[in-house]
Coordinates of C-alpha atoms in Angstrom, one line a residue:
M1175 CA -324.1 -62.2 61.8
P1176 CA -322.0 -60.5 59.2
A1177 CA -323.7 -58.5 56.5
S1178 CA -322.2 -60.9 54.0
Q1179 CA -324.6 -63.5 55.1
L1180 CA -327.4 -61.4 53.7
G1181 CA -326.0 -60.2 50.4
A1182 CA -322.4 -61.4 49.6
D1183 CA -323.7 -64.8 48.4
R1184 CA -325.6 -62.9 45.7
N1185 CA -327.3 -65.8 44.0
G1186 CA -327.9 -68.0 47.0
P1187 CA -327.5 -71.8 47.3
R1188 CA -327.8 -74.3 44.4
E1189 CA -331.4 -75.2 45.3
L1190 CA -332.3 -71.7 43.9
G1191 CA -331.2 -72.5 40.4
F1192 CA -334.7 -72.8 38.9
Y1193 CA -335.8 -69.8 41.0
R1194 CA -332.9 -67.8 39.6
F1195 CA -334.0 -68.8 36.1
L1196 CA -337.6 -67.6 36.7
N1197 CA -336.4 -64.4 38.4
G1198 CA -334.3 -63.7 35.2
L1199 CA -337.4 -63.7 33.0
S1200 CA -338.4 -60.2 31.9
W1201 CA -342.0 -61.3 31.4
P1202 CA -344.3 -61.9 33.3
G1203 CA -343.4 -59.2 35.8
T1204 CA -344.6 -61.0 38.9
Y1205 CA -343.6 -64.3 40.5
L1206 CA -347.2 -65.5 40.4
G1207 CA -347.3 -64.8 36.6
R1208 CA -344.1 -66.8 36.2
L1209 CA -345.6 -69.7 38.1
L1210 CA -348.6 -69.5 35.8
L1211 CA -346.3 -69.6 32.8
V1212 CA -344.6 -72.7 34.1
C1213 CA -347.9 -74.5 34.6
T1214 CA -349.1 -73.5 31.1
V1215 CA -345.9 -74.5 29.3
A1216 CA -345.6 -77.7 31.4
L1217 CA -349.2 -78.8 30.5
S1218 CA -349.4 -77.5 26.9
V1219 CA -346.1 -78.6 25.4
P1220 CA -346.4 -82.4 26.2
L1221 CA -350.1 -82.3 25.3
F1222 CA -349.5 -80.8 21.8
A1223 CA -346.5 -82.9 21.3
S1224 CA -348.4 -86.1 21.9
L1225 CA -351.3 -84.9 19.6
G1226 CA -348.8 -83.9 16.9
L1227 CA -347.3 -87.4 16.9
V1228 CA -350.7 -88.9 16.3
V1229 CA -351.5 -86.5 13.5
F1230 CA -348.2 -86.5 11.6
L1231 CA -347.2 -90.2 11.9
D1232 CA -348.4 -91.8 8.7
D1233 CA -348.4 -95.3 10.0
W1234 CA -350.9 -94.6 12.7
P1235 CA -354.6 -94.6 11.9
I1236 CA -356.1 -91.4 13.2
E1237 CA -358.9 -92.5 15.5
M1238 CA -360.6 -91.0 18.5
T1239 CA -359.0 -93.6 20.7
S1240 CA -355.5 -92.7 19.5
I1241 CA -356.2 -89.0 20.0
F1242 CA -357.6 -89.7 23.5
A1243 CA -354.6 -91.8 24.4
A1244 CA -352.2 -89.2 23.1
A1245 CA -354.0 -86.5 25.1
L1246 CA -354.0 -88.6 28.2
V1247 CA -350.3 -89.4 27.9
G1248 CA -349.4 -85.8 27.2
D1249 CA -351.5 -84.6 30.1
A1250 CA -349.8 -87.0 32.5
V1251 CA -346.4 -86.0 31.3
G1252 CA -347.3 -82.3 31.6
I1253 CA -348.6 -82.8 35.1
C1254 CA -345.3 -84.5 36.1
I1255 CA -343.3 -81.7 34.5
M1256 CA -345.5 -79.0 36.2
F1257 CA -345.2 -80.7 39.6
L1258 CA -341.4 -80.8 39.2
G1259 CA -341.3 -77.1 38.1
L1260 CA -343.5 -76.0 41.0
R1261 CA -341.4 -78.0 43.4
M1262 CA -338.2 -76.3 42.2
A1263 CA -340.0 -72.9 42.2
M1264 CA -340.9 -73.5 45.9
A1265 CA -337.2 -73.7 46.9
P1266 CA -337.0 -70.1 48.3
F1267 CA -339.8 -71.0 50.8
R1268 CA -338.2 -74.3 51.8
I1269 CA -334.8 -72.5 52.3
S1270 CA -336.5 -69.8 54.4
L1271 CA -338.3 -72.3 56.6
D1272 CA -335.0 -74.3 57.1
A1273 CA -333.2 -71.1 58.1
L1274 CA -335.8 -70.3 60.7
N1275 CA -335.7 -73.9 62.1
A1276 CA -331.9 -73.9 62.1
Y1277 CA -331.8 -70.6 64.1
R1278 CA -334.6 -71.7 66.5
R1279 CA -333.0 -75.1 67.1
D1280 CA -329.2 -74.5 66.9
R1281 CA -329.1 -70.7 66.7
R1282 CA -327.3 -71.2 63.4
L1283 CA -327.3 -68.0 61.3
P1284 CA -328.6 -68.4 57.7
L1285 CA -327.0 -67.7 54.4
L1286 CA -329.9 -66.2 52.6
P1287 CA -329.5 -64.1 49.4
G1288 CA -330.5 -60.5 49.7
Y1289 CA -330.5 -59.6 46.0
Y1290 CA -333.9 -60.6 44.6
D1291 CA -336.8 -58.2 44.6
D1292 CA -339.8 -60.4 43.9
E1293 CA -342.0 -61.9 46.6
P1294 CA -339.8 -64.9 47.5
G1295 CA -336.7 -62.7 47.3
R1296 CA -338.1 -60.2 49.7
L1297 CA -339.2 -63.0 52.0
M1298 CA -335.7 -64.4 52.2
R1299 CA -334.2 -60.9 52.7
E1300 CA -336.6 -60.0 55.5
I1301 CA -336.1 -63.4 57.3
G1302 CA -332.4 -62.9 57.1
R1303 CA -332.7 -59.4 58.5
T1304 CA -335.1 -60.5 61.2
I1305 CA -332.8 -63.2 62.4
L1306 CA -329.9 -60.8 62.4
S1307 CA -331.9 -58.3 64.5
A1308 CA -333.0 -61.1 66.9
E1309 CA -329.4 -62.3 67.2
M1310 CA -328.1 -58.7 67.9
V1311 CA -330.8 -58.2 70.6
R1312 CA -330.0 -61.6 72.1
A1313 CA -326.2 -60.8 72.1
D1314 CA -326.9 -57.4 73.7
L1315 CA -329.1 -58.9 76.4
L1316 CA -326.5 -61.6 77.1
H1317 CA -323.8 -59.0 77.4
R1318 CA -325.9 -56.9 79.8
A1319 CA -326.8 -60.0 81.9
E1320 CA -323.1 -61.0 82.2
T1321 CA -321.5 -57.5 82.7
D1322 CA -321.2 -55.5 85.8
P1323 CA -323.0 -52.2 85.1
L1324 CA -320.7 -50.1 87.3
T1325 CA -317.2 -51.2 86.3
G1326 CA -317.9 -52.7 82.8
V1327 CA -316.1 -55.9 83.6
A1328 CA -317.6 -59.4 83.7
N1329 CA -319.9 -60.4 86.5
R1330 CA -319.9 -63.6 88.5
R1331 CA -322.1 -65.4 86.0
R1332 CA -319.8 -64.8 83.0
F1333 CA -316.8 -65.5 85.1
L1334 CA -318.1 -68.9 86.2
R1335 CA -319.1 -69.8 82.6
R1336 CA -315.7 -69.0 81.3
G1337 CA -314.0 -70.6 84.3
V1338 CA -315.7 -73.9 83.4
R1339 CA -314.2 -73.7 79.9
D1340 CA -310.8 -72.7 81.2
L1341 CA -310.7 -75.5 83.7
A1342 CA -311.7 -78.1 81.1
G1343 CA -309.1 -76.7 78.7
A1344 CA -306.4 -76.9 81.4
R1345 CA -307.2 -80.5 82.1
R1346 CA -307.0 -81.4 78.4
S1347 CA -303.7 -79.6 77.8
G1348 CA -302.1 -80.2 81.1
E1349 CA -301.4 -76.5 81.5
A1350 CA -301.5 -74.8 84.9
L1351 CA -304.5 -72.6 85.8
S1352 CA -304.5 -70.2 88.7
L1353 CA -307.2 -68.1 90.4
V1354 CA -306.8 -64.8 92.3
I1355 CA -309.6 -63.3 94.4
L1356 CA -309.1 -59.9 95.9
D1357 CA -311.2 -57.8 98.3
I1358 CA -310.7 -54.1 99.0
D1359 CA -309.8 -53.5 102.6
R1360 CA -312.2 -51.6 104.8
F1361 CA -314.4 -50.7 101.8
K1362 CA -317.4 -49.9 104.1
G1363 CA -315.4 -47.3 105.8
I1364 CA -314.7 -45.6 102.4
N1365 CA -318.5 -45.4 101.7
D1366 CA -319.2 -44.2 105.2
T1367 CA -316.5 -41.6 105.2
H1368 CA -316.4 -40.3 101.7
G1369 CA -319.8 -41.4 100.3
H1370 CA -321.0 -44.0 97.9
A1371 CA -319.9 -41.9 94.9
A1372 CA -316.4 -42.2 96.1
G1373 CA -316.8 -45.9 96.7
D1374 CA -318.1 -46.3 93.1
E1375 CA -315.1 -44.4 91.8
V1376 CA -312.7 -46.7 93.7
L1377 CA -314.3 -49.7 92.2
K1378 CA -314.2 -48.3 88.6
R1379 CA -310.6 -47.2 89.0
L1380 CA -309.5 -50.5 90.4
A1381 CA -311.3 -52.4 87.6
G1382 CA -309.4 -50.2 85.1
L1383 CA -306.1 -51.0 86.8
L1384 CA -306.7 -54.7 86.8
S1385 CA -307.9 -54.8 83.2
S1386 CA -304.9 -52.9 82.0
A1387 CA -302.5 -55.3 83.8
L1388 CA -303.9 -58.6 82.4
R1389 CA -303.4 -60.5 79.2
S1390 CA -306.2 -60.9 76.7
R1391 CA -306.7 -64.6 77.7
D1392 CA -307.0 -63.8 81.4
S1393 CA -310.5 -63.3 82.9
L1394 CA -311.5 -60.5 85.2
A1395 CA -314.8 -60.2 87.0
R1396 CA -316.4 -58.3 89.8
I1397 CA -318.0 -61.2 91.8
G1398 CA -319.2 -59.2 94.8
G1399 CA -319.6 -55.8 96.2
E1400 CA -315.9 -55.0 96.5
E1401 CA -314.6 -58.4 95.5
F1402 CA -312.9 -59.2 92.2
A1403 CA -311.7 -62.5 90.7
I1404 CA -309.0 -63.1 88.1
M1405 CA -308.5 -66.3 86.2
L1406 CA -305.0 -66.9 84.9
P1407 CA -304.6 -69.7 82.3
D1408 CA -301.2 -71.2 81.8
T1409 CA -300.0 -69.6 85.0
S1410 CA -298.4 -71.5 87.9
L1411 CA -299.3 -70.9 91.5
A1412 CA -296.0 -69.2 92.2
D1413 CA -296.4 -66.9 89.1
A1414 CA -299.9 -66.1 90.2
V1415 CA -298.7 -65.0 93.6
A1416 CA -296.1 -62.8 92.0
I1417 CA -298.8 -61.2 89.8
A1418 CA -301.1 -60.6 92.8
E1419 CA -298.2 -59.0 94.7
Q1420 CA -297.5 -56.7 91.7
L1421 CA -301.2 -55.7 91.6
R1422 CA -301.2 -55.1 95.4
H1423 CA -298.2 -52.7 95.0
R1424 CA -299.8 -50.9 92.1
M1425 CA -303.0 -50.4 94.0
T1426 CA -301.2 -48.3 96.6
S1427 CA -300.2 -45.8 94.0
L1428 CA -303.6 -45.6 92.3
P1429 CA -304.7 -41.9 92.4
M1430 CA -308.0 -41.5 94.3
P1431 CA -308.9 -37.8 94.2
L1432 CA -312.3 -38.3 95.9
L1433 CA -310.6 -39.9 98.9
G1434 CA -308.5 -36.8 99.7
G1435 CA -305.2 -38.6 99.0
A1436 CA -306.1 -41.7 101.0
V1437 CA -304.6 -45.0 99.7
I1438 CA -306.6 -48.1 99.0
T1439 CA -305.4 -51.5 99.7
A1440 CA -306.7 -55.0 99.1
S1441 CA -306.2 -58.6 100.4
F1442 CA -305.5 -61.3 97.8
G1443 CA -306.2 -65.0 97.9
V1444 CA -304.4 -67.2 95.3
T1445 CA -304.7 -70.8 94.4
A1446 CA -304.2 -73.1 91.4
A1447 CA -306.3 -75.9 89.9
E1448 CA -305.6 -79.3 91.2
R1449 CA -306.3 -82.7 89.6
D1450 CA -309.0 -83.6 92.1
D1451 CA -311.0 -80.3 91.8
A1452 CA -314.5 -81.3 91.0
D1453 CA -315.5 -78.0 89.4
I1454 CA -314.7 -74.3 89.2
E1455 CA -316.5 -73.7 92.5
A1456 CA -313.9 -75.9 94.3
L1457 CA -311.2 -73.7 93.0
M1458 CA -313.0 -70.5 94.1
R1459 CA -313.6 -71.9 97.6
R1460 CA -309.9 -72.6 98.1
A1461 CA -309.1 -69.1 96.8
D1462 CA -311.6 -67.7 99.3
R1463 CA -309.9 -69.5 102.2
A1464 CA -306.6 -68.0 101.1
L1465 CA -308.3 -64.6 101.0
Y1466 CA -309.5 -65.0 104.6
D1467 CA -305.9 -65.9 105.5
A1468 CA -304.7 -62.6 104.1
K1469 CA -307.5 -60.8 106.0
R1470 CA -306.6 -62.4 109.2
S1471 CA -302.9 -61.5 108.8
G1472 CA -303.8 -57.8 109.0
R1473 CA -305.0 -57.1 105.4
N1474 CA -303.0 -55.6 102.5
A1475 CA -301.4 -59.0 101.9
V1476 CA -301.2 -61.9 99.5
A1477 CA -301.8 -65.4 100.7
C1478 CA -302.2 -68.7 98.8
R1479 CA -303.5 -72.2 99.2
P1480 CA -301.5 -74.4 99.3
T1481 CA -298.8 -72.1 100.6
I1482 CA -295.3 -72.0 99.1
A1483 CA -292.3 -72.8 101.4
P1484 CA -289.1 -70.7 101.2
D1485 CA -287.4 -73.4 99.1
G1486 CA -290.2 -73.1 96.4
T1487 CA -292.0 -76.3 97.4
M1488 CA -295.6 -76.6 98.4
A1489 CA -296.2 -76.4 102.2
D1490 CA -299.3 -77.3 104.1
E1491 CA -302.2 -74.9 104.2
T1492 CA -301.3 -73.4 107.6
V1493 CA -300.5 -69.7 107.0
P1494 CA -298.1 -68.0 109.4
D1495 CA -299.0 -64.7 111.1
P1496 CA -297.8 -62.4 109.6
V1497 CA -298.4 -64.0 106.2
Q1498 CA -295.2 -65.0 104.5
V1499 CA -295.6 -66.3 101.0
A1500 CA -292.8 -67.3 98.6
A1501 CA -293.4 -65.8 95.2
I1502 CA -291.6 -66.1 91.9
P1503 CA -291.8 -62.9 89.8
G1504 CA -292.6 -63.1 86.1
R1505 CA -294.1 -65.9 84.0
G1506 CA -291.2 -68.1 83.1
G1507 CA -287.5 -67.7 82.9
K1508 CA -285.1 -67.7 85.8
T1509 CA -286.9 -67.9 89.2
E1510 CA -286.2 -66.0 92.3
V1511 CA -287.8 -66.6 95.7
V1512 CA -289.0 -63.5 97.5
W1513 CA -290.9 -63.0 100.7
I1514 CA -294.0 -60.9 101.2
V1515 CA -294.3 -59.8 104.8
D1516 CA -297.2 -57.5 105.8

């Protein structure tokens, strides 16, 4: 919640109009004293006004019944005015309660004034600060729960949550949506030969490389031990294959000082959302099958499902050995079919 939600709206909502009037009184010095003043004025003024009418109207006989009736009417009017004044004076408490309920029910952040220093003002200010603190803690916990602690990228949970949103958006807009899953080749051997510290460094450097190569609207996550996933909105299958191939080449030149000059490689599985995909999990299963195709071909390869034939059309899902995938570099513009042979 921005700080402006506690203090920028200095006077608060309209419901606080009567409270602002009371708060502006220089005397009494406490809110309780001002409430007592409201009650006294509300009861006394109508009462004395009614009695004054009885005394000073010449055509009315001054009798006990007239005085009693005037006192009764004045008292009734005073009680009504006092009730109305107290109700308006309770506005800060109603607003504070509504703010708590709104946050509890809808997690809606309140617009409570932080200017007033009497009891209701401090209550509104502290409620606003408490909600702000709770929201910051909640956001931090959510970030920790959805972030891979080693690489700093999203974990599987956040990736799936955003993937559901991306898939729904692609269906509404009719745009393409592609998914890339990559797995570091022979990662266990890296840990066994160079130690887990070296393996962790490989993961962190690879995450940095992938993050720097993607657009802000793309999603990157570490979804397994040495497995990463990339969601590419508004990207065709052919373009996604080209992007995967570019990443595969960049990985081979990634400096790995803890590996003694050894080069890391990865296998890539690529797919695109189809109309009959039930959910994001269906998309991931198809990308996983493509990843296994790349592994079976000898690793350090890019495979996709469905595969792309040399003429740029979609072929069946049978992947040749070695893997041959037609890719179109770039995202738009003139297309050029290339072959990836590993």
